[in-house]
């Protein structure tokens, strides 16, 4: 294979950019913007290189880099990539530059903002590519620091409080996870994910930890991940953090950071604790359903645009977890056993898992686009983001209305746009495994359509009023930020094979487990 | 040129291309946008005719072309195109009516600022509608189904600066989405049960015998057959889209859109998609007919919903004053007829009525559009009147449409298609109620159409706008004339004597005519009923013409409460707003409140608790440990202070003490004896 | 009366003169002078005990005294410098008035 350490480049290129920014204190704002955007785009470039060399048929990790790091502890520097990581790396490569473009007009401490942003991007990539808990956790925690400052320093009036809440909450979750992994390390002496997953599959992990400890450890890891996603009822930090963060940071938080949690569920919790997840799936399924339904309905009652989109984010990422929990539960409630129906169960699992992975990508695109649109609205109206502050924006800004509408319909899950494929597959899979869950989740679909159309009607339609007066249409920069995402929404809606081809073999092996 | 199933994608692709052109042309590109849309429709019409020719070569065959959309697990999600007479007839109708309405729109929308956007949306609609028709996969059908919903949303809200239009658009989307959730659920169930969503797939499709018998043979715990449950869920989608009771409330509001939109989407094509859907999955819907002991057959539900809708729509239409709303409720009623036909087992009669209805209802809407255009957007028929004189072409064509809708015997297409439905209802052995509801609706339809024509075209003009009305331009009247011709001619495709259309739809190569005397009794009854309706309408509204816009309706004087109830559309909107709407909002507020107060409260309780623990431990430190330490320190300090008094700062004093001490020391040494 | 006794009586007298001077005078310089006298009395004792002691060959007394004188010189320099500093600060060198360090 390729001798170039592609994955290291991928992870450390943004950090290198951040270092350059840190070392050049006198850099002009425009130069630092350009530098940051360039380094941020490197992720997309390396991601596409990885994509072209990627062999979708192989389900093992590819481009693996393993080096001894701390011999005494048996810690390795271990990077690797599979279809799921690749998907998220590509998503990062799309969302992060868009978020930087969205922050292009920021005037205050431009260099510091870009520096922190690149740090955040690098940390997120590290989370998606690291395969050893030691540096995985470092990346995981390091992502908090720049996020905290991005929210606190550039956010809205309630930002300091929201930032503290966000960090304290996430740190508390991470502490449980760290303790859990300390226990795992104590019992097995290994921190490498593939090794641990192998041990878990063979039952050695459970044997090493003992029947009680493994449950406690499971809960610890679960808490750390559930806060990050967030899974109901650990989501209370999210609306204010997303709402108060500056536009670019909101885009990254919803597009990438929420995926870090979901990724953790797929990479850590499920492979390491399949039996525990299976046992807990009944309860967890209801939590995910609560996220789907209550998230959507709570969004309906919001009057602040960004809070509304934040709640819809809870709703959308809960679909991913719903699918995972349904698969982990394995359709046990149906108590089917004949060969024909077990094939049906497998195909339902395949659908649910593919749907969840596609949904991660699609939600990243559509939610960050929606946050950007909310940011545009707020930026043209002195930062007001109330639903009632606008009216008839479509009259004065038809282009903006059209593109925002596309992002909205993608979020609703309109067929022909990207959101539909993921949601349809999730529903198809969940229906095959746990029919009642699919029925309850339908309520979420309905409510999503309801509140997004209400938003659209109030802000864009009707007579011109409030912030809709003299509303300038998109300029070149804003168009450049929004358009790639919109084009992808169409493309992936019509040809989902582009993504499905990358993950399908992986998903097939997962479903066969 | 032979069009077979693998070329079918061209039919929706052409309007889609036109929509793309429309979207990308600058605002000024009016003629390009409209020209592309019309050209694409005409081309699609020609292709559809060629496809019909192919389909009629062997009407019983289902030509399919299936392909993988994307990989999923060991298999793939597959979509496909299907060519059979049903698809082909529908495509021809949609492209033909569509092209005429597009042409009409160039006149009707001439002064609109968003002219090119209008054609872009219309083309998008046409693409989605045609995609729906050619789909050989329930999934592809659902995708297009949602897209026609989107186009409908965009076009109802086309005059989005009007709050009522924006609200109507949202209402339409949300109401149909309620039905669509049921539809989606049916699709999921079907997919889960059969592992495919293709209709025909060389014996493996869901509409083929193996699949049907398996689904009819599976009994659920509630006693229903699997096929019944899935069929009813799919029917939910049709209820939403086709404005059936109880989800009909969006359709009248959809009249907020421009009139060509009402004609194309909310009369001729999209709302009929539900009927098409049920006709398409008819084998699935009727799979449970072989079972005797099930609690209910899927088609029975369809028949009753259709009958109720037909009667209810006709009743409400009697008391409406807005031309377009009368026509909207008549659409609801006619769609109910079609559902009734499906339910009683004659899907060909439903499709026959669908096709004839598409033409005469498009004609009526375009005629109404012509009137509205001439009367400067005055839609209230109490303020119109007397248009017979100035608008001769419009009047003549509208009258033809009205007679087709009312079912005036022999000459008009609506008569034959309605007869077919009533005949099927008569032969249905489950219940006679649908037939009675259908017959009652016949009287009412004739009655309210007479009322409409009398109020709009007869008497004297009752407003300034109506007085100055002129005939519309040729771009608008020519489509009217063509549609009027079709509204007459189309009926002869399916008369009992020569039921060519029915035979082709059913896949029979030969056409076996029946004598007109078959079911002559029923036909006679319905002719009498039509005459009764027309006569009553003329007696009430025609003989004593309305004198002023504010005069009371004769029916209102006769029975105010009944009229008020009908005029208020039987209160469905209020009922839904008070129940579903309110529950929805309440649940929303509840969720947000739960989030804020219960979860937020728990979090803040935990925070307070942590804070409290901090305060307690601080207090303990302060009063216990620190106090002891402070007291000790204080005593030490006091002692130091008193000792420091000895430090006088007087060097002589120190020296004196030193000397004294020295002397004492020496004395001690000396006196102590030293050594 | 041996020479050692004479030396001791002399040094005692010198010491007493120095002590009385240091205690009685209020001028700080004179007090310092008195202290120097006392110091020198001690030096004489060193020399005397060395000269009339048992082993006067190894010169320990001389060494002690040389050290002592050097230290006394340094001490006098520091002392006089302090006196000058105090004078500059307070325009007086009366020892009774320099009592700021009292407790």
Short mmCIF file of C-alpha atoms in Angstrom, two decimals, chain A residues 88-351:
data_model
loop_
_atom_site.label_atom_id
_atom_site.label_comp_id
_atom_site.label_asym_id
_atom_site.label_seq_id
_atom_site.Cartn_x
_atom_site.Cartn_y
_atom_site.Cartn_z
CA UNK A 88 -17.26 11.08 8.45
CA UNK A 89 -13.88 12.31 7.24
CA UNK A 90 -15.50 13.40 3.99
CA UNK A 91 -18.28 15.06 5.93
CA UNK A 92 -15.72 16.93 8.02
CA UNK A 93 -13.96 17.97 4.84
CA UNK A 94 -17.23 19.44 3.60
CA UNK A 95 -18.67 20.99 6.71
CA UNK A 96 -15.51 22.49 8.20
CA UNK A 97 -14.54 24.64 5.21
CA UNK A 98 -18.15 25.71 4.85
CA UNK A 99 -18.19 26.70 8.50
CA UNK A 100 -15.00 28.71 8.01
CA UNK A 101 -16.52 30.43 5.00
CA UNK A 102 -19.58 31.14 7.10
CA UNK A 103 -17.30 32.87 9.62
CA UNK A 104 -15.45 34.80 6.93
CA UNK A 105 -17.00 38.10 7.94
CA UNK A 106 -16.07 37.73 11.57
CA UNK A 107 -14.01 40.75 12.58
CA UNK A 108 -12.92 40.10 16.14
CA UNK A 109 -9.72 38.12 16.79
CA UNK A 110 -9.79 36.48 13.43
CA UNK A 111 -6.50 34.68 13.91
CA UNK A 112 -7.51 33.18 17.22
CA UNK A 113 -10.87 32.10 15.89
CA UNK A 114 -9.32 30.31 12.94
CA UNK A 115 -6.66 28.77 15.14
CA UNK A 116 -9.21 27.35 17.54
CA UNK A 117 -11.34 26.17 14.68
CA UNK A 118 -8.48 24.25 13.09
CA UNK A 119 -7.67 22.70 16.46
CA UNK A 120 -11.27 21.57 16.71
CA UNK A 121 -11.24 20.15 13.20
CA UNK A 122 -8.03 18.20 13.83
CA UNK A 123 -9.39 16.80 17.07
CA UNK A 124 -12.57 15.66 15.37
CA UNK A 125 -10.61 13.93 12.63
CA UNK A 126 -8.48 12.28 15.28
CA UNK A 127 -11.59 10.89 16.91
CA UNK A 128 -12.75 9.46 13.61
CA UNK A 129 -9.43 7.83 12.78
CA UNK A 130 -7.81 6.80 16.07
CA UNK A 131 -8.05 3.15 16.98
CA UNK A 132 -6.30 3.20 20.33
CA UNK A 133 -8.25 4.48 23.26
CA UNK A 134 -5.31 6.43 24.61
CA UNK A 135 -5.04 8.99 21.85
CA UNK A 136 -8.66 8.59 20.87
CA UNK A 137 -9.58 9.95 24.26
CA UNK A 138 -7.02 12.72 23.96
CA UNK A 139 -8.61 13.81 20.70
CA UNK A 140 -12.06 13.42 22.20
CA UNK A 141 -11.27 15.71 25.12
CA UNK A 142 -9.16 18.12 23.12
CA UNK A 143 -12.12 18.85 20.92
CA UNK A 144 -13.83 20.34 23.95
CA UNK A 145 -11.27 23.05 24.60
CA UNK A 146 -11.49 24.93 21.30
CA UNK A 147 -15.25 24.38 21.20
CA UNK A 148 -15.56 25.94 24.63
CA UNK A 149 -13.64 29.03 23.62
CA UNK A 150 -15.39 29.32 20.27
CA UNK A 151 -18.75 29.37 22.00
CA UNK A 152 -17.72 31.54 24.91
CA UNK A 153 -15.74 34.21 23.10
CA UNK A 154 -17.69 34.62 19.90
CA UNK A 155 -21.14 33.50 20.99
CA UNK A 156 -24.30 35.39 21.81
CA UNK A 157 -25.23 37.02 25.10
CA UNK A 158 -25.91 33.77 26.90
CA UNK A 159 -22.77 32.17 25.54
CA UNK A 160 -20.55 31.99 28.65
CA UNK A 161 -23.18 30.10 30.57
CA UNK A 162 -23.97 27.84 27.64
CA UNK A 163 -20.28 27.14 27.08
CA UNK A 164 -19.73 26.23 30.72
CA UNK A 165 -22.77 24.02 30.71
CA UNK A 166 -21.59 22.30 27.56
CA UNK A 167 -18.09 21.65 28.85
CA UNK A 168 -19.03 20.61 32.35
CA UNK A 169 -21.70 18.28 31.05
CA UNK A 170 -19.48 16.66 28.46
CA UNK A 171 -16.57 16.42 30.84
CA UNK A 172 -18.73 14.70 33.39
CA UNK A 173 -19.72 12.14 30.78
CA UNK A 174 -16.12 11.70 29.67
CA UNK A 175 -15.00 11.14 33.22
CA UNK A 176 -17.24 8.09 33.43
CA UNK A 177 -15.88 6.86 30.14
CA UNK A 178 -12.28 7.35 31.23
CA UNK A 179 -12.93 5.45 34.42
CA UNK A 180 -14.58 2.68 32.44
CA UNK A 181 -11.63 2.36 30.12
CA UNK A 182 -9.26 2.40 33.04
CA UNK A 183 -11.15 -0.61 34.31
CA UNK A 184 -10.93 -2.28 30.90
CA UNK A 185 -7.23 -1.58 30.71
CA UNK A 186 -6.74 -2.93 34.20
CA UNK A 187 -8.51 -6.12 33.26
CA UNK A 188 -7.15 -6.73 29.78
CA UNK A 189 -4.02 -4.61 29.43
CA UNK A 190 -5.10 -3.46 26.02
CA UNK A 191 -6.52 -0.20 24.73
CA UNK A 192 -6.67 -0.98 21.05
CA UNK A 193 -10.22 -0.98 19.68
CA UNK A 194 -9.78 -3.86 17.22
CA UNK A 195 -8.18 -6.01 19.88
CA UNK A 196 -10.86 -5.18 22.40
CA UNK A 197 -13.61 -5.81 19.88
CA UNK A 198 -12.06 -9.15 19.08
CA UNK A 199 -11.84 -9.96 22.76
CA UNK A 200 -15.45 -8.92 23.25
CA UNK A 201 -16.58 -11.09 20.38
CA UNK A 202 -14.72 -14.03 21.88
CA UNK A 203 -16.16 -13.42 25.31
CA UNK A 204 -12.74 -12.77 26.85
CA UNK A 205 -13.58 -9.22 27.74
CA UNK A 206 -16.59 -10.27 29.75
CA UNK A 207 -14.53 -13.00 31.40
CA UNK A 208 -11.74 -10.60 32.28
CA UNK A 209 -14.06 -8.01 33.77
CA UNK A 210 -16.52 -10.28 35.47
CA UNK A 211 -20.29 -10.15 35.17
CA UNK A 212 -20.82 -7.13 37.40
CA UNK A 213 -17.92 -5.01 36.35
CA UNK A 214 -18.73 -5.27 32.70
CA UNK A 215 -22.15 -3.81 33.35
CA UNK A 216 -20.69 -0.90 35.27
CA UNK A 217 -18.08 -0.35 32.58
CA UNK A 218 -20.77 -0.46 29.93
CA UNK A 219 -22.76 2.18 31.73
CA UNK A 220 -19.66 4.34 32.05
CA UNK A 221 -18.83 4.23 28.35
CA UNK A 222 -22.49 4.69 27.51
CA UNK A 223 -22.76 7.84 29.61
CA UNK A 224 -19.72 9.40 27.99
CA UNK A 225 -21.10 8.81 24.51
CA UNK A 226 -24.73 9.56 25.29
CA UNK A 227 -23.91 13.04 26.54
CA UNK A 228 -21.94 13.81 23.42
CA UNK A 229 -24.57 12.68 20.90
CA UNK A 230 -26.77 13.64 22.87
CA UNK A 231 -29.26 10.94 23.65
CA UNK A 232 -32.43 11.85 25.51
CA UNK A 233 -32.39 12.77 28.46
CA UNK A 234 -28.77 13.91 28.37
CA UNK A 235 -29.44 16.58 25.79
CA UNK A 236 -30.25 19.59 27.93
CA UNK A 237 -26.91 21.25 27.24
CA UNK A 238 -27.45 21.14 23.53
CA UNK A 239 -30.11 23.74 22.67
CA UNK A 240 -28.39 26.61 24.44
CA UNK A 241 -24.91 25.60 23.27
CA UNK A 242 -26.02 25.36 19.64
CA UNK A 243 -28.12 28.47 19.86
CA UNK A 244 -25.52 30.67 21.50
CA UNK A 245 -22.53 29.53 19.47
CA UNK A 246 -21.42 31.66 16.53
CA UNK A 247 -22.76 30.43 13.18
CA UNK A 248 -19.59 28.64 12.10
CA UNK A 249 -19.27 26.85 15.41
CA UNK A 250 -22.95 25.86 15.39
CA UNK A 251 -22.43 24.35 11.96
CA UNK A 252 -19.46 22.36 13.15
CA UNK A 253 -21.08 21.33 16.42
CA UNK A 254 -24.18 19.98 14.77
CA UNK A 255 -22.48 18.70 11.64
CA UNK A 256 -19.47 16.98 13.14
CA UNK A 257 -19.45 16.93 16.92
CA UNK A 258 -22.79 15.25 17.32
CA UNK A 259 -21.50 12.61 14.89
CA UNK A 260 -18.53 11.98 17.15
CA UNK A 261 -20.92 10.60 19.72
CA UNK A 262 -22.82 8.48 17.23
CA UNK A 263 -19.51 7.27 15.83
CA UNK A 264 -18.50 6.28 19.35
CA UNK A 265 -21.66 4.24 19.71
CA UNK A 266 -20.84 2.33 16.54
CA UNK A 267 -17.09 2.04 17.11
CA UNK A 268 -16.91 1.44 20.86
CA UNK A 269 -20.13 0.60 22.57
CA UNK A 270 -21.60 -1.83 20.10
CA UNK A 271 -18.48 -3.91 19.29
CA UNK A 272 -17.22 -3.94 22.87
CA UNK A 273 -20.45 -4.61 24.70
CA UNK A 274 -22.78 -6.39 22.28
CA UNK A 275 -24.43 -8.48 24.98
CA UNK A 276 -24.96 -5.55 27.34
CA UNK A 277 -26.31 -3.38 24.54
CA UNK A 278 -28.62 -6.19 23.58
CA UNK A 279 -29.87 -6.46 27.13
CA UNK A 280 -30.34 -2.71 27.48
CA UNK A 281 -31.76 -2.14 24.01
CA UNK A 282 -35.37 -2.16 25.17
CA UNK A 283 -34.84 0.81 27.45
CA UNK A 284 -32.45 2.56 25.10
CA UNK A 285 -34.90 2.20 22.24
CA UNK A 286 -37.43 4.16 24.24
CA UNK A 287 -34.84 6.82 25.02
CA UNK A 288 -34.04 7.16 21.32
CA UNK A 289 -37.74 7.29 20.55
CA UNK A 290 -38.18 9.98 23.17
CA UNK A 291 -35.43 11.90 21.43
CA UNK A 292 -37.12 11.47 18.07
CA UNK A 293 -40.59 12.45 19.21
CA UNK A 294 -39.96 14.92 22.00
CA UNK A 295 -37.13 16.55 20.08
CA UNK A 296 -39.40 17.22 17.14
CA UNK A 297 -42.31 18.39 19.23
CA UNK A 298 -40.13 20.56 21.44
CA UNK A 299 -38.80 22.16 18.28
CA UNK A 300 -42.38 23.02 17.40
CA UNK A 301 -42.71 25.11 20.54
CA UNK A 302 -39.52 27.09 20.02
CA UNK A 303 -39.59 30.68 18.88
CA UNK A 304 -35.85 31.08 18.48
CA UNK A 305 -34.73 29.80 15.09
CA UNK A 306 -31.45 28.35 16.21
CA UNK A 307 -33.00 26.61 19.18
CA UNK A 308 -35.58 25.13 16.83
CA UNK A 309 -32.90 23.75 14.54
CA UNK A 310 -30.99 22.52 17.58
CA UNK A 311 -34.00 20.51 18.71
CA UNK A 312 -34.47 19.15 15.23
CA UNK A 313 -30.85 18.02 15.45
CA UNK A 314 -31.72 16.00 18.52
CA UNK A 315 -34.55 14.48 16.56
CA UNK A 316 -32.33 13.59 13.60
CA UNK A 317 -29.39 12.06 15.44
CA UNK A 318 -31.82 10.08 17.55
CA UNK A 319 -32.87 8.29 14.35
CA UNK A 320 -29.30 6.98 14.02
CA UNK A 321 -29.33 5.66 17.55
CA UNK A 322 -32.83 4.27 17.12
CA UNK A 323 -31.51 2.20 14.24
CA UNK A 324 -28.49 1.04 16.22
CA UNK A 325 -30.52 0.04 19.25
CA UNK A 326 -33.03 -1.77 17.11
CA UNK A 327 -30.22 -3.71 15.47
CA UNK A 328 -28.51 -4.41 18.77
CA UNK A 329 -31.83 -5.62 20.13
CA UNK A 330 -31.82 -7.92 17.12
CA UNK A 331 -35.56 -8.10 16.71
CA UNK A 332 -35.69 -10.45 19.65
CA UNK A 333 -39.24 -9.43 20.42
CA UNK A 334 -40.42 -10.94 17.18
CA UNK A 335 -39.06 -14.31 18.30
CA UNK A 336 -38.61 -15.52 14.79
CA UNK A 337 -36.47 -18.51 14.21
CA UNK A 338 -37.01 -20.03 10.81
CA UNK A 339 -34.34 -19.62 8.17
CA UNK A 340 -36.43 -17.47 5.86
CA UNK A 341 -37.29 -14.96 8.55
CA UNK A 342 -33.73 -14.81 9.81
CA UNK A 343 -32.76 -13.69 6.32
CA UNK A 344 -35.50 -11.06 6.60
CA UNK A 345 -34.05 -9.93 9.93
CA UNK A 346 -30.60 -9.66 8.44
CA UNK A 347 -31.81 -7.52 5.59
CA UNK A 348 -33.69 -5.33 8.05
CA UNK A 349 -30.47 -4.92 10.02
CA UNK A 350 -28.57 -4.06 6.87
CA UNK A 351 -31.14 -1.43 6.02
#
